[in-house]
PDB file of C-alpha atoms in Angstrom:
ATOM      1  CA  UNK A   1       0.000   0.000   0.000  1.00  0.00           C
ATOM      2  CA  UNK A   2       1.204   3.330  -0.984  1.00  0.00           C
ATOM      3  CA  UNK A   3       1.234   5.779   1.520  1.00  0.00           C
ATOM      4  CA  UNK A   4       3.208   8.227   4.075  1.00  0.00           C
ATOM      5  CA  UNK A   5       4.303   7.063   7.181  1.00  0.00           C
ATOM      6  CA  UNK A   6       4.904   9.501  10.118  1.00  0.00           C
ATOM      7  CA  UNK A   7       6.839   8.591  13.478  1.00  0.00           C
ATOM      8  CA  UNK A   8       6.554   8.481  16.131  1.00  0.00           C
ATOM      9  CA  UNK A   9       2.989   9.363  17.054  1.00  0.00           C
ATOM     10  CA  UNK A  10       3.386  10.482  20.436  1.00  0.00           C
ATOM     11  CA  UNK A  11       6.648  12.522  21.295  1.00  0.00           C
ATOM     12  CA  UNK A  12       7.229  13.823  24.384  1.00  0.00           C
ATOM     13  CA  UNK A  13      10.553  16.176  24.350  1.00  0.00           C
ATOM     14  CA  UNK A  14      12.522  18.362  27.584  1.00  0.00           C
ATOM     15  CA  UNK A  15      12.872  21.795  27.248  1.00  0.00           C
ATOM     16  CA  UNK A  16      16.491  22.201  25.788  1.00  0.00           C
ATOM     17  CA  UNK A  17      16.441  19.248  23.578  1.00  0.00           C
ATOM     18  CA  UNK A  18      16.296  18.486  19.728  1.00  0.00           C
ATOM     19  CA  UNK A  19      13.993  16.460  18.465  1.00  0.00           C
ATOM     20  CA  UNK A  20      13.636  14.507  15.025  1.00  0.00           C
ATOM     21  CA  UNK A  21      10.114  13.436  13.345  1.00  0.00           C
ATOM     22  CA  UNK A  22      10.077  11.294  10.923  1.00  0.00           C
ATOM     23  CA  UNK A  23       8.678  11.210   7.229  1.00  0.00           C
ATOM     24  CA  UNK A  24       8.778   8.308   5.227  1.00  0.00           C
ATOM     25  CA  UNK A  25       6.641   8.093   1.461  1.00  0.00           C
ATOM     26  CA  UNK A  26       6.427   5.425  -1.026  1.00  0.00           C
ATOM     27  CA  UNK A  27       4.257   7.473  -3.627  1.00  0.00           C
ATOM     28  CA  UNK A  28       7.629   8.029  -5.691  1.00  0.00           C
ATOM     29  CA  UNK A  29       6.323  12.007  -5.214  1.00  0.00           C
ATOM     30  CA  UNK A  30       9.028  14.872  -5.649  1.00  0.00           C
ATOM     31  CA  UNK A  31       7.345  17.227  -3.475  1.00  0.00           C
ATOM     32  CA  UNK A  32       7.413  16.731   0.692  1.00  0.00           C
ATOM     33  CA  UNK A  33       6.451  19.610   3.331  1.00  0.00           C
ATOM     34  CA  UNK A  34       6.146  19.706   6.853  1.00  0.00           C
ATOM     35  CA  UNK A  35       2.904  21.695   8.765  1.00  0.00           C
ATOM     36  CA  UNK A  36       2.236  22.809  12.266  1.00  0.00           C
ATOM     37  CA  UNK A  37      -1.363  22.572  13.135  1.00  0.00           C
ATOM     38  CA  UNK A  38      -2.552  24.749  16.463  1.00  0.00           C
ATOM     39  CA  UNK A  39      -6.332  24.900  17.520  1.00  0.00           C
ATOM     40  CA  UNK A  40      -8.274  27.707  15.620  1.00  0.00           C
ATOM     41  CA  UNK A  41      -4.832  28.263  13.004  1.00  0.00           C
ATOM     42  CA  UNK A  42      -5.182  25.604  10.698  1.00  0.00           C
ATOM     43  CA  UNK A  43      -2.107  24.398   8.927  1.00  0.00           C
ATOM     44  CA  UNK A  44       1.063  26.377   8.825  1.00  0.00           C
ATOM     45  CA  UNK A  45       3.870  25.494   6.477  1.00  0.00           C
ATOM     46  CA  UNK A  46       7.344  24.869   8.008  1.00  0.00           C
ATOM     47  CA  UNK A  47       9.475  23.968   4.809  1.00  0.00           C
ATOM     48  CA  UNK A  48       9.004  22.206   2.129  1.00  0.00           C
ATOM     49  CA  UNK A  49      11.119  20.253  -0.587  1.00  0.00           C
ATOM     50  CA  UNK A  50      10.047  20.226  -4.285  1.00  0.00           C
ATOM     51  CA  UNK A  51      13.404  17.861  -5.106  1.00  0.00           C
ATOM     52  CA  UNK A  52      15.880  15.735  -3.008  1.00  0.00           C
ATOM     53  CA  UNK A  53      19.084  17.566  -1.857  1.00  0.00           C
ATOM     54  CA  UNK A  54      16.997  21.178  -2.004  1.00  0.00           C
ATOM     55  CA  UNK A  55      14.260  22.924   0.568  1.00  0.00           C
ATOM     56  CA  UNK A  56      12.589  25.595   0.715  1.00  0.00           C
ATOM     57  CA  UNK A  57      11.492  28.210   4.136  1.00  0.00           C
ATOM     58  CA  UNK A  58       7.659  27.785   4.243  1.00  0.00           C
ATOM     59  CA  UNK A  59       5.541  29.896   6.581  1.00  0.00           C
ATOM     60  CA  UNK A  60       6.856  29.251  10.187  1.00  0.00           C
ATOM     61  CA  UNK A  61      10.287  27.812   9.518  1.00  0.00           C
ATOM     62  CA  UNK A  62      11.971  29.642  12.449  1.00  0.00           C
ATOM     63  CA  UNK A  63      12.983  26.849  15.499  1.00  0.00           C
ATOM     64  CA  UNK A  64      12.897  23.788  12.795  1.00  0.00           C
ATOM     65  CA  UNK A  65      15.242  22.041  10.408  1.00  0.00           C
ATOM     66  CA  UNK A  66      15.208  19.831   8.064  1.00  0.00           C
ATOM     67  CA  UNK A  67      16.896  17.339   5.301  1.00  0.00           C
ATOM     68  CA  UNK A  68      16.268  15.963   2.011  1.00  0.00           C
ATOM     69  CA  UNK A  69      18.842  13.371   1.046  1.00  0.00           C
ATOM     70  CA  UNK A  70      16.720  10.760  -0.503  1.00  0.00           C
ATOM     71  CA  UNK A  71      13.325  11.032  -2.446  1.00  0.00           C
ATOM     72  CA  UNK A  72      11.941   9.055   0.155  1.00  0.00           C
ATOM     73  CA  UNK A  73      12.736  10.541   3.474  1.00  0.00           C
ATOM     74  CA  UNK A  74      11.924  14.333   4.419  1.00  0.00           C
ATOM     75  CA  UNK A  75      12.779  14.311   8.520  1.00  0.00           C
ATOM     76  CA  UNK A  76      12.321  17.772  10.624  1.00  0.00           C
ATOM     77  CA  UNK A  77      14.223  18.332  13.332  1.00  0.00           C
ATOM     78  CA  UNK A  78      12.580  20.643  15.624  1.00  0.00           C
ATOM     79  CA  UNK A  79      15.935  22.519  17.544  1.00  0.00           C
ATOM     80  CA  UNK A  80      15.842  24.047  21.173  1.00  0.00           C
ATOM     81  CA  UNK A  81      15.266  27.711  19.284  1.00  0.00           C
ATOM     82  CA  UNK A  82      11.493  27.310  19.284  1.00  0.00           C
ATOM     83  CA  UNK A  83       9.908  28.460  21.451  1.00  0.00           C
ATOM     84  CA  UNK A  84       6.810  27.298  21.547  1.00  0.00           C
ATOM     85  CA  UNK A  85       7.263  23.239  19.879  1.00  0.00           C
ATOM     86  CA  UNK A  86       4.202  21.928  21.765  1.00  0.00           C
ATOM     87  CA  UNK A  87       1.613  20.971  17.990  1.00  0.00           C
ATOM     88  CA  UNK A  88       0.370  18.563  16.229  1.00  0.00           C
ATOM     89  CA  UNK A  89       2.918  18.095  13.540  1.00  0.00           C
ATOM     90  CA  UNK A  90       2.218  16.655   9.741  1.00  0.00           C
ATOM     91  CA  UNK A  91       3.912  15.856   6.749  1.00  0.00           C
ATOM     92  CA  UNK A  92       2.169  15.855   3.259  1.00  0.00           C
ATOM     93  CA  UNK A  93       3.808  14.872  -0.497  1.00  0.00           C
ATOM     94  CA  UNK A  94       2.547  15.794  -3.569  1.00  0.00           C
ATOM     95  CA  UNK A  95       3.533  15.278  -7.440  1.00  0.00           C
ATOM     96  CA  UNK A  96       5.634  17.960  -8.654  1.00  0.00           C
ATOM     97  CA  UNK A  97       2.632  19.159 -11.586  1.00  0.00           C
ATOM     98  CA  UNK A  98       0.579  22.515 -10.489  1.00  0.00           C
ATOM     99  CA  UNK A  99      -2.943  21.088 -10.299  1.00  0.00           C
ATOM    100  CA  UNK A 100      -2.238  18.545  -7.989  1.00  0.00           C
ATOM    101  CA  UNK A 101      -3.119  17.177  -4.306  1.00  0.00           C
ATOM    102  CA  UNK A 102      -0.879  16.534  -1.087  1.00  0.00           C
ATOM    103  CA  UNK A 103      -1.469  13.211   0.862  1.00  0.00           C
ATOM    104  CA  UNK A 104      -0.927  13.855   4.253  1.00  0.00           C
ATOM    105  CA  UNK A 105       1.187  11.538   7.064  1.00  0.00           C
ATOM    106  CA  UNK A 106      -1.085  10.936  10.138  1.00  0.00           C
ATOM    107  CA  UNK A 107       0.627  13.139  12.277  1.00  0.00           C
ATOM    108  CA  UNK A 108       2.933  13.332  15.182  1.00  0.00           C
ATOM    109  CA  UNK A 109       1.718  15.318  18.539  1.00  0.00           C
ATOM    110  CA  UNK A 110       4.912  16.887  19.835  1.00  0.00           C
ATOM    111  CA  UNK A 111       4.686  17.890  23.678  1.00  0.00           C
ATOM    112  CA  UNK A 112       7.254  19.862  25.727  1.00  0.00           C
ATOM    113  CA  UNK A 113       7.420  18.649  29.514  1.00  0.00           C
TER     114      UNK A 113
ATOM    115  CA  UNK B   1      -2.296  37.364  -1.401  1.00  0.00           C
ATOM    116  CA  UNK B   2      -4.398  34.356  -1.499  1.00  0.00           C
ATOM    117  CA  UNK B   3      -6.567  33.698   1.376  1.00  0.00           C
ATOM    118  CA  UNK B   4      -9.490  31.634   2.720  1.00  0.00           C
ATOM    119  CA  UNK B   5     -12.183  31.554   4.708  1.00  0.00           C
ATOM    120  CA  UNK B   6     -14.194  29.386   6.712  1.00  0.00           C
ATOM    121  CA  UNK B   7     -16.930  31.421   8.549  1.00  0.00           C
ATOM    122  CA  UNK B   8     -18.463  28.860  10.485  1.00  0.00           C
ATOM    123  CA  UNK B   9     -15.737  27.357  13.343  1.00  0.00           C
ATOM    124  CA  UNK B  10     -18.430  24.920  14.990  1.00  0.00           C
ATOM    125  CA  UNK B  11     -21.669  23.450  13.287  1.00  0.00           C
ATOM    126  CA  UNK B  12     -23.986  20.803  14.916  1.00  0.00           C
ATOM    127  CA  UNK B  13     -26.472  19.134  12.791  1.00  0.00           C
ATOM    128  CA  UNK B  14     -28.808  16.266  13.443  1.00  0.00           C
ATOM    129  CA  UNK B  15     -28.029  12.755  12.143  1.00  0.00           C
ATOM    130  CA  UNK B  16     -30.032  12.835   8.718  1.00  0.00           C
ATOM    131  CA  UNK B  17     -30.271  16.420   7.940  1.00  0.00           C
ATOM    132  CA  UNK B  18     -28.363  18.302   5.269  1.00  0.00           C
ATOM    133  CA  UNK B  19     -25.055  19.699   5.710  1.00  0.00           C
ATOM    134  CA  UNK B  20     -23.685  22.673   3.959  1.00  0.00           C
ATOM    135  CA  UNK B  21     -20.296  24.037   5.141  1.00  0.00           C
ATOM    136  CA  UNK B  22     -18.919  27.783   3.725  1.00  0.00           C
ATOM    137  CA  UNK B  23     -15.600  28.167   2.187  1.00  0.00           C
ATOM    138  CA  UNK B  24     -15.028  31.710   0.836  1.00  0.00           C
ATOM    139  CA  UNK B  25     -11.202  32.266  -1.081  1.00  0.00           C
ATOM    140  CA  UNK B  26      -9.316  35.133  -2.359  1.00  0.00           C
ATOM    141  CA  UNK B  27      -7.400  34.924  -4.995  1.00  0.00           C
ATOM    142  CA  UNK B  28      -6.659  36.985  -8.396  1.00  0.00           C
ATOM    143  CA  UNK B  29      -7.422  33.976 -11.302  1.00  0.00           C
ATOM    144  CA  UNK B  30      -9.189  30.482 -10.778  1.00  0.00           C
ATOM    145  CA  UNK B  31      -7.219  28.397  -7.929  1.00  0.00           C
ATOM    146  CA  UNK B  32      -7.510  25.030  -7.541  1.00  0.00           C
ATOM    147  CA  UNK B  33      -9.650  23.903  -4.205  1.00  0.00           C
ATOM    148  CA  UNK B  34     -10.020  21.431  -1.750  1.00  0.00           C
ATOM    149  CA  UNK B  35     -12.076  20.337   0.884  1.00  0.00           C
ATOM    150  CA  UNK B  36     -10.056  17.469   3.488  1.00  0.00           C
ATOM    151  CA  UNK B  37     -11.665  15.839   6.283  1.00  0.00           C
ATOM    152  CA  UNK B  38      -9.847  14.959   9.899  1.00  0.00           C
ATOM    153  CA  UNK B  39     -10.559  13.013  12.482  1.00  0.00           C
ATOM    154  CA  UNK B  40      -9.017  13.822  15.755  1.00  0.00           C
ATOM    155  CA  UNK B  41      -5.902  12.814  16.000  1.00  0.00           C
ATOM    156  CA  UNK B  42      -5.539  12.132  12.419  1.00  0.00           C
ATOM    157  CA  UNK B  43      -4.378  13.388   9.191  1.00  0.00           C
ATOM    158  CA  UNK B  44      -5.998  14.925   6.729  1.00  0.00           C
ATOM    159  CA  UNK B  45      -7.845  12.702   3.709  1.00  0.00           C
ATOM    160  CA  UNK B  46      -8.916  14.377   0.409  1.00  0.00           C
ATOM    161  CA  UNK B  47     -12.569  14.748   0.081  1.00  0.00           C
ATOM    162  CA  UNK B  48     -12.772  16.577  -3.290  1.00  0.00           C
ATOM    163  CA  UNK B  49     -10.683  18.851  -5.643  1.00  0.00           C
ATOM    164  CA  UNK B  50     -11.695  21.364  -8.315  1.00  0.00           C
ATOM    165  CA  UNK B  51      -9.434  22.150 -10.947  1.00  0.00           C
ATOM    166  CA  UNK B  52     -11.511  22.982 -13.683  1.00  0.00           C
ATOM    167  CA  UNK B  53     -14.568  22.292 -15.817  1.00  0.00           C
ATOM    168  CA  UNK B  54     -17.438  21.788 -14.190  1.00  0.00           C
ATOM    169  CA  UNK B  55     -18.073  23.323 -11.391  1.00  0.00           C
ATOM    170  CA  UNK B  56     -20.026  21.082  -9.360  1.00  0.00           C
ATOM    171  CA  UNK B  57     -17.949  18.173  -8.298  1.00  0.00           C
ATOM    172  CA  UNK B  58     -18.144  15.180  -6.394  1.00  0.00           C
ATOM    173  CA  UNK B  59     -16.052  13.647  -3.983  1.00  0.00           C
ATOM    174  CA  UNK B  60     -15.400  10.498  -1.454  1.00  0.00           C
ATOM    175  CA  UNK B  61     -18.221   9.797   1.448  1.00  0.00           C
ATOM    176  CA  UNK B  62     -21.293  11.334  -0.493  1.00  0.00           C
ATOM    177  CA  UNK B  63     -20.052  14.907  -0.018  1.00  0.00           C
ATOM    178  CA  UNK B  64     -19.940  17.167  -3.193  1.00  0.00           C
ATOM    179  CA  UNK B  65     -19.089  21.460  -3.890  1.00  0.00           C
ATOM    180  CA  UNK B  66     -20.048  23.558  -6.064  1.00  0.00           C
ATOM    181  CA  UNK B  67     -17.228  26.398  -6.852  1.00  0.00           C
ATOM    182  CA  UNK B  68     -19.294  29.547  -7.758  1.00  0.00           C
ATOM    183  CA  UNK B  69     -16.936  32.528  -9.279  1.00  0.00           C
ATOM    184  CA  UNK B  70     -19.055  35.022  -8.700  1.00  0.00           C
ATOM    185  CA  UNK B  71     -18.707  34.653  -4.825  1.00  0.00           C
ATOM    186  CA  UNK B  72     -15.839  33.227  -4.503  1.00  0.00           C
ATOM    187  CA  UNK B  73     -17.186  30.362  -3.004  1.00  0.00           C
ATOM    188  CA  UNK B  74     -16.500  26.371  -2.964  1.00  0.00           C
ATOM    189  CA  UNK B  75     -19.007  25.211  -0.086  1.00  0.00           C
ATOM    190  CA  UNK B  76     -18.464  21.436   0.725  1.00  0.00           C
ATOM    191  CA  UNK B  77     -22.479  19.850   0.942  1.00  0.00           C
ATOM    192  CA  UNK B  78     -24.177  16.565   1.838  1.00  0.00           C
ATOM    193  CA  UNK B  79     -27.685  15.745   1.779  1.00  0.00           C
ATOM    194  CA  UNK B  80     -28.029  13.275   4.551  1.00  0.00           C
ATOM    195  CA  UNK B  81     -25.328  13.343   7.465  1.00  0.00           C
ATOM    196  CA  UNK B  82     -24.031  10.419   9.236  1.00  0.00           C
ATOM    197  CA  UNK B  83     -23.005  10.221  12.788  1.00  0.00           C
ATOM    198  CA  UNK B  84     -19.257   9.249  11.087  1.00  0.00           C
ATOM    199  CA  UNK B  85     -18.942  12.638   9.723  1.00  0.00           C
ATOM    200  CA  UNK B  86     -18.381  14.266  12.410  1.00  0.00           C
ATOM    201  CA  UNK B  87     -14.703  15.857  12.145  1.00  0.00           C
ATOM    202  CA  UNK B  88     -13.060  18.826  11.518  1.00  0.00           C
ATOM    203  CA  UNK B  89     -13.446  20.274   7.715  1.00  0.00           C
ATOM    204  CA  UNK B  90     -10.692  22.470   5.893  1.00  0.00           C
ATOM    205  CA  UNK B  91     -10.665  24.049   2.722  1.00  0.00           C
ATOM    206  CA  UNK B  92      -7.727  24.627   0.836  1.00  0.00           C
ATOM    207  CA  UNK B  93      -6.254  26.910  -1.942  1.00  0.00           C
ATOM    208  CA  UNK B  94      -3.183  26.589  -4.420  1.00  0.00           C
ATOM    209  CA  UNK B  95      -2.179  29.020  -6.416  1.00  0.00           C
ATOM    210  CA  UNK B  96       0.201  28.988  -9.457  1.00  0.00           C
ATOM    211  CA  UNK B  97       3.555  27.921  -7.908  1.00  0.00           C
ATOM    212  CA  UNK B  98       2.172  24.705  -6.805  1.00  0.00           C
ATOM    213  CA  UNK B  99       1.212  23.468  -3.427  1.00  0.00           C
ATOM    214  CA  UNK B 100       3.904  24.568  -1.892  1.00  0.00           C
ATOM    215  CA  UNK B 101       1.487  27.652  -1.973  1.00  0.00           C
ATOM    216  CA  UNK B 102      -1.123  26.202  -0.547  1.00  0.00           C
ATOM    217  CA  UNK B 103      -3.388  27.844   2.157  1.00  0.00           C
ATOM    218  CA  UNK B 104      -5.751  26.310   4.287  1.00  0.00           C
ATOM    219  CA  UNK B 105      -8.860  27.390   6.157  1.00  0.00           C
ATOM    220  CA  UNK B 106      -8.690  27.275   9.982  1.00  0.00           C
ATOM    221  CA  UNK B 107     -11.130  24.463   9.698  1.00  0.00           C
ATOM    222  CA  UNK B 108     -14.834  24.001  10.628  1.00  0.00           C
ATOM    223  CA  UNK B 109     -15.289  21.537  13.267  1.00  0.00           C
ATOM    224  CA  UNK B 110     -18.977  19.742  12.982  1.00  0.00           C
ATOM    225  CA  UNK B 111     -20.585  17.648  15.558  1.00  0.00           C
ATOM    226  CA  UNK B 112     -23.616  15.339  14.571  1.00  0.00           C
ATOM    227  CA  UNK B 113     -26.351  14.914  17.709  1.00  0.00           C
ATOM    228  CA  UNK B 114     -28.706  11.697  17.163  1.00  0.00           C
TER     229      UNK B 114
END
């Protein structure tokens, strides 16, 4: 089955720390991006990657990081510079043509303790 | 810039009755639109898409919109709702660039009373 595969889908992370979600797709798309979704915001876009080895500054991108090294794979890394981590995290792919639709990852929920 | 619009942050409907829910965008040429559905806790699943042509399209789960120019509208309908439909609605824009230009709603949560 194809599909995107997001882990873990609890995360619990101390104040000071890194932490790395993962993003994992098997829909041979070229296009990944990571979203923050708050109560009463909808989605916000963190970064996004529209081919491996390049990324793009979406929305929000202040706080996170990410990688593209393989077609597959499109982690984020959200570093000890943001302030405010605690979301519900997801990760969508898409073909690379204009009139087309993301399929999204079901989720991580990041919370700060 | 584009935008969108979801007026309505909380609808509750009775199992059986119709269900329309508003999605208003602003944008300068035709976008492409979405409605998704989530379930708490989940992702988001594709309901329906307009690209072009015609302008009343149908989608997954019985639901179906109509994208009006004239308003500026893409409202997300079903005639008969089902307890399982209750969820959290968005509707989405894309502009030319791709999706990475996507904007979404801020969602219209509906609840469905027996």
């Amino acid at each position: 089955d194809g599909g995107i595969t997001q882990s873990p889908k609890y995360l619990f992370r101390k104040e000071g720390q890194n932490v790395t979600l993962s993003c994992e797709q098997n829909l041979n798309h070229d296009a990944m991006y990571w979203y923050r979704q708050d109560p009463g915001q909808g989605l916000r876009l963190i970064y996004y990657s529209q081919i491996v080895n390049d990324f793009q500054k979406g929305d929000i991108a202040e706080g996170y990081s990410v990688s593209r090294e393989k077609k597959e794979s499109f982690p984020l890394t959200v570093t000890s510079a943001q302030k405010n981590p605690t979301a519900f995290y997801l990760c969508a792919s898409s073909t690379s043509k204009e009139n087309t639709e993301a399929f999204f990852g079901q989720g991580t929920r990041l919370t700060v303790v | 810039a584009q935008s969108v619009t979801q007026p309505d942050i909380h609808i509750t409907v009775s199992e059986g009755a119709s269900l329309e829910l508003r999605c208003n965008y602003s944008y300068g040429a035709t976008p492409y639109l979405f409605w998704y559905v989530q379930s708490p806790g989940q992702g988001l699943q594709l309901l329906l898409k307009y690209f072009s042509g015609d302008t009343l399209v149908q989608g997954i789960k019985g639901f179906e919109a109509e994208f009006k120019r004239s308003q500026s509208s893409f409202n997300l309908r079903k005639p008969s709702v089902h307890w399982s439909d209750a969820a959290e609605y968005f509707c989405a824009v894309v502009g030319i660039g791709g999706y990475q230009k996507v904007t979404f709603g801020i969602g219209t949560k509906l609840q469905v009373i027996p």
